[in-house]
Amino acid sequence: MTPRLLERRQVLTFLGTLAAAGFVLPRMAFANWDKAAFDARTMDEALKALGAGTPGQSGDVQIVASDIAENGAVVPVQAISKLPNTERIAILVDKNPSMLAASFDLMPDTIPEVTARIKMGQTSNVVVLVKADGKFYAASKEIKVTLGGCGG
């Protein structure tokens, strides 16, 4: 065995030991879980839990999704913000049992575009909520669902 291979093996063994001991945790383990927003049953409750109140409408917030989703279990939705200093993007579904489908906290140098595959129980408005410079903006689009994805 060469000394270089031995060093690599020692480093990997050391990192594996740290991971097994719980010292190396994925960053997601420290993510902020917004339980109140995910548990909200109405749009007003969800917006309040997200700290949005009544967001302003903005043409700089775009939703890219098809008008009709054949299968509500997998509905691809892309949210794009052209607002400077976008900090957060959330996707909400008006008629789902839990309104908040996805929420993304963005780092300062991140391109403010996210794509998610969400579940929709029925035809509903999809709302994209963007927090930029401490203010909230929203855009909405109706997506028709032919086969519900939330048990319906």
mmCIF file of C-alpha atoms in Angstrom:
data_model
loop_
_atom_site.group_PDB
_atom_site.id
_atom_site.type_symbol
_atom_site.label_atom_id
_atom_site.label_comp_id
_atom_site.label_asym_id
_atom_site.label_seq_id
_atom_site.Cartn_x
_atom_site.Cartn_y
_atom_site.Cartn_z
ATOM 1 C CA MET A 1 0.000 0.000 0.000
ATOM 2 C CA THR A 2 1.318 3.417 -0.901
ATOM 3 C CA PRO A 3 1.510 6.149 1.741
ATOM 4 C CA ARG A 4 -0.909 8.333 -0.280
ATOM 5 C CA LEU A 5 -3.553 5.593 -0.425
ATOM 6 C CA LEU A 6 -3.122 5.019 3.265
ATOM 7 C CA GLU A 7 -3.672 8.716 3.972
ATOM 8 C CA ARG A 8 -6.849 8.737 1.890
ATOM 9 C CA ARG A 9 -8.114 5.657 3.675
ATOM 10 C CA GLN A 10 -7.349 7.206 7.062
ATOM 11 C CA VAL A 11 -9.196 10.398 6.141
ATOM 12 C CA LEU A 12 -12.245 8.450 4.936
ATOM 13 C CA THR A 13 -12.219 6.316 8.063
ATOM 14 C CA PHE A 14 -12.007 9.436 10.230
ATOM 15 C CA LEU A 15 -14.922 11.091 8.367
ATOM 16 C CA GLY A 16 -16.972 7.910 8.573
ATOM 17 C CA THR A 17 -16.378 7.747 12.309
ATOM 18 C CA LEU A 18 -17.474 11.369 12.704
ATOM 19 C CA ALA A 19 -20.618 10.740 10.632
ATOM 20 C CA ALA A 20 -21.462 7.619 12.638
ATOM 21 C CA ALA A 21 -21.000 9.554 15.860
ATOM 22 C CA GLY A 22 -23.411 12.228 14.626
ATOM 23 C CA PHE A 23 -20.897 15.050 14.357
ATOM 24 C CA VAL A 24 -21.360 15.458 10.612
ATOM 25 C CA LEU A 25 -24.999 16.133 9.883
ATOM 26 C CA PRO A 26 -26.451 17.169 6.584
ATOM 27 C CA ARG A 27 -27.368 20.814 6.334
ATOM 28 C CA MET A 28 -30.998 19.857 5.875
ATOM 29 C CA ALA A 29 -31.071 18.593 9.441
ATOM 30 C CA PHE A 30 -30.776 22.193 10.546
ATOM 31 C CA ALA A 31 -33.309 23.544 8.065
ATOM 32 C CA ASN A 32 -36.066 25.670 9.478
ATOM 33 C CA TRP A 33 -39.204 23.533 9.494
ATOM 34 C CA ASP A 34 -42.169 25.886 9.289
ATOM 35 C CA LYS A 35 -44.716 23.581 10.906
ATOM 36 C CA ALA A 36 -47.434 26.223 11.335
ATOM 37 C CA ALA A 37 -47.335 27.090 7.637
ATOM 38 C CA PHE A 38 -47.438 23.447 6.535
ATOM 39 C CA ASP A 39 -50.312 22.732 8.952
ATOM 40 C CA ALA A 40 -52.380 25.737 7.825
ATOM 41 C CA ARG A 41 -55.818 24.806 6.495
ATOM 42 C CA THR A 42 -56.744 28.116 4.850
ATOM 43 C CA MET A 43 -54.800 30.453 2.594
ATOM 44 C CA ASP A 44 -55.028 33.277 5.143
ATOM 45 C CA GLU A 45 -53.584 31.020 7.874
ATOM 46 C CA ALA A 46 -50.771 29.883 5.585
ATOM 47 C CA LEU A 47 -49.892 33.443 4.546
ATOM 48 C CA LYS A 48 -49.991 34.573 8.172
ATOM 49 C CA ALA A 49 -47.764 31.673 9.253
ATOM 50 C CA LEU A 50 -45.281 32.595 6.506
ATOM 51 C CA GLY A 51 -45.320 36.207 7.710
ATOM 52 C CA ALA A 52 -46.785 37.449 4.448
ATOM 53 C CA GLY A 53 -50.090 38.984 5.559
ATOM 54 C CA THR A 54 -51.511 40.336 2.315
ATOM 55 C CA PRO A 55 -48.816 40.075 -0.370
ATOM 56 C CA GLY A 56 -48.749 42.446 -3.303
ATOM 57 C CA GLN A 57 -49.243 41.174 -6.842
ATOM 58 C CA SER A 58 -46.173 41.424 -9.028
ATOM 59 C CA GLY A 59 -45.462 40.750 -12.661
ATOM 60 C CA ASP A 60 -41.909 39.900 -11.633
ATOM 61 C CA VAL A 61 -43.152 36.669 -10.074
ATOM 62 C CA GLN A 62 -43.880 34.012 -12.657
ATOM 63 C CA ILE A 63 -45.419 30.557 -12.541
ATOM 64 C CA VAL A 64 -44.467 28.120 -15.267
ATOM 65 C CA ALA A 65 -46.848 25.173 -15.303
ATOM 66 C CA SER A 66 -49.210 23.566 -17.748
ATOM 67 C CA ASP A 67 -52.839 24.656 -17.658
ATOM 68 C CA ILE A 68 -54.030 21.056 -17.323
ATOM 69 C CA ALA A 69 -52.467 18.333 -15.186
ATOM 70 C CA GLU A 70 -53.592 14.841 -16.120
ATOM 71 C CA ASN A 71 -52.338 13.379 -12.855
ATOM 72 C CA GLY A 72 -52.660 15.479 -9.713
ATOM 73 C CA ALA A 73 -50.140 13.262 -7.925
ATOM 74 C CA VAL A 74 -47.299 14.822 -9.901
ATOM 75 C CA VAL A 75 -47.768 18.385 -11.082
ATOM 76 C CA PRO A 76 -44.538 20.125 -12.117
ATOM 77 C CA VAL A 77 -44.495 23.794 -11.150
ATOM 78 C CA GLN A 78 -41.667 26.234 -11.705
ATOM 79 C CA ALA A 79 -41.529 29.497 -9.766
ATOM 80 C CA ILE A 80 -39.384 32.330 -11.061
ATOM 81 C CA SER A 81 -38.672 35.605 -9.334
ATOM 82 C CA LYS A 82 -37.172 38.542 -11.157
ATOM 83 C CA LEU A 83 -37.233 40.620 -7.995
ATOM 84 C CA PRO A 84 -33.831 41.618 -6.629
ATOM 85 C CA ASN A 85 -32.746 40.129 -3.301
ATOM 86 C CA THR A 86 -35.213 37.259 -3.370
ATOM 87 C CA GLU A 87 -34.942 35.484 -0.048
ATOM 88 C CA ARG A 88 -37.727 32.918 -0.132
ATOM 89 C CA ILE A 89 -40.067 31.234 -2.604
ATOM 90 C CA ALA A 90 -43.123 29.270 -1.482
ATOM 91 C CA ILE A 91 -45.655 27.341 -3.547
ATOM 92 C CA LEU A 92 -49.187 27.084 -2.165
ATOM 93 C CA VAL A 93 -52.226 25.229 -3.493
ATOM 94 C CA ASP A 94 -55.534 26.857 -2.643
ATOM 95 C CA LYS A 95 -57.732 23.733 -2.411
ATOM 96 C CA ASN A 96 -55.255 21.225 -0.971
ATOM 97 C CA PRO A 97 -55.825 20.035 2.604
ATOM 98 C CA SER A 98 -52.448 21.577 3.480
ATOM 99 C CA MET A 99 -51.993 24.767 1.510
ATOM 100 C CA LEU A 100 -48.204 25.002 1.589
ATOM 101 C CA ALA A 101 -46.763 22.549 -0.924
ATOM 102 C CA ALA A 102 -43.141 23.699 -0.881
ATOM 103 C CA SER A 103 -40.956 26.410 0.579
ATOM 104 C CA PHE A 104 -37.405 27.333 -0.359
ATOM 105 C CA ASP A 105 -35.055 29.672 1.495
ATOM 106 C CA LEU A 106 -32.534 31.085 -0.974
ATOM 107 C CA MET A 107 -28.981 32.196 -0.363
ATOM 108 C CA PRO A 108 -27.976 35.676 -1.639
ATOM 109 C CA ASP A 109 -26.169 34.495 -4.782
ATOM 110 C CA THR A 110 -28.792 31.933 -5.776
ATOM 111 C CA ILE A 111 -30.716 32.298 -9.029
ATOM 112 C CA PRO A 112 -34.301 32.717 -7.804
ATOM 113 C CA GLU A 113 -35.876 29.894 -9.777
ATOM 114 C CA VAL A 114 -37.218 26.712 -8.226
ATOM 115 C CA THR A 115 -39.048 23.727 -9.646
ATOM 116 C CA ALA A 116 -41.132 21.311 -7.631
ATOM 117 C CA ARG A 117 -43.458 18.448 -8.339
ATOM 118 C CA ILE A 118 -46.462 19.016 -6.141
ATOM 119 C CA LYS A 119 -49.630 17.096 -5.398
ATOM 120 C CA MET A 120 -52.993 18.623 -6.158
ATOM 121 C CA GLY A 121 -56.257 17.096 -4.980
ATOM 122 C CA GLN A 122 -58.401 18.957 -7.497
ATOM 123 C CA THR A 123 -58.457 21.910 -9.869
ATOM 124 C CA SER A 124 -57.167 24.864 -7.923
ATOM 125 C CA ASN A 125 -55.232 28.085 -7.950
ATOM 126 C CA VAL A 126 -51.513 27.653 -7.384
ATOM 127 C CA VAL A 127 -49.972 30.632 -5.632
ATOM 128 C CA VAL A 128 -46.276 31.443 -5.708
ATOM 129 C CA LEU A 129 -45.239 33.637 -2.805
ATOM 130 C CA VAL A 130 -41.910 35.449 -2.988
ATOM 131 C CA LYS A 131 -40.144 37.323 -0.228
ATOM 132 C CA ALA A 132 -37.727 39.910 -1.599
ATOM 133 C CA ASP A 133 -36.136 42.775 0.326
ATOM 134 C CA GLY A 134 -38.363 41.909 3.280
ATOM 135 C CA LYS A 135 -41.608 42.350 1.315
ATOM 136 C CA PHE A 136 -43.937 39.670 -0.009
ATOM 137 C CA TYR A 137 -45.236 39.384 -3.549
ATOM 138 C CA ALA A 138 -47.469 36.760 -5.137
ATOM 139 C CA ALA A 139 -48.718 35.449 -8.433
ATOM 140 C CA SER A 140 -51.357 32.820 -9.032
ATOM 141 C CA LYS A 141 -52.445 30.498 -11.801
ATOM 142 C CA GLU A 142 -55.306 28.042 -12.052
ATOM 143 C CA ILE A 143 -54.257 24.500 -12.918
ATOM 144 C CA LYS A 144 -56.983 22.078 -13.928
ATOM 145 C CA VAL A 145 -56.531 18.554 -12.588
ATOM 146 C CA THR A 146 -58.243 15.664 -14.349
ATOM 147 C CA LEU A 147 -57.234 12.971 -11.802
ATOM 148 C CA GLY A 148 -56.752 14.086 -8.190
ATOM 149 C CA GLY A 149 -53.498 13.300 -6.456
ATOM 150 C CA CYS A 150 -54.498 13.721 -2.823
ATOM 151 C CA GLY A 151 -56.649 10.624 -2.494
ATOM 152 C CA GLY A 152 -59.481 12.129 -4.533
#
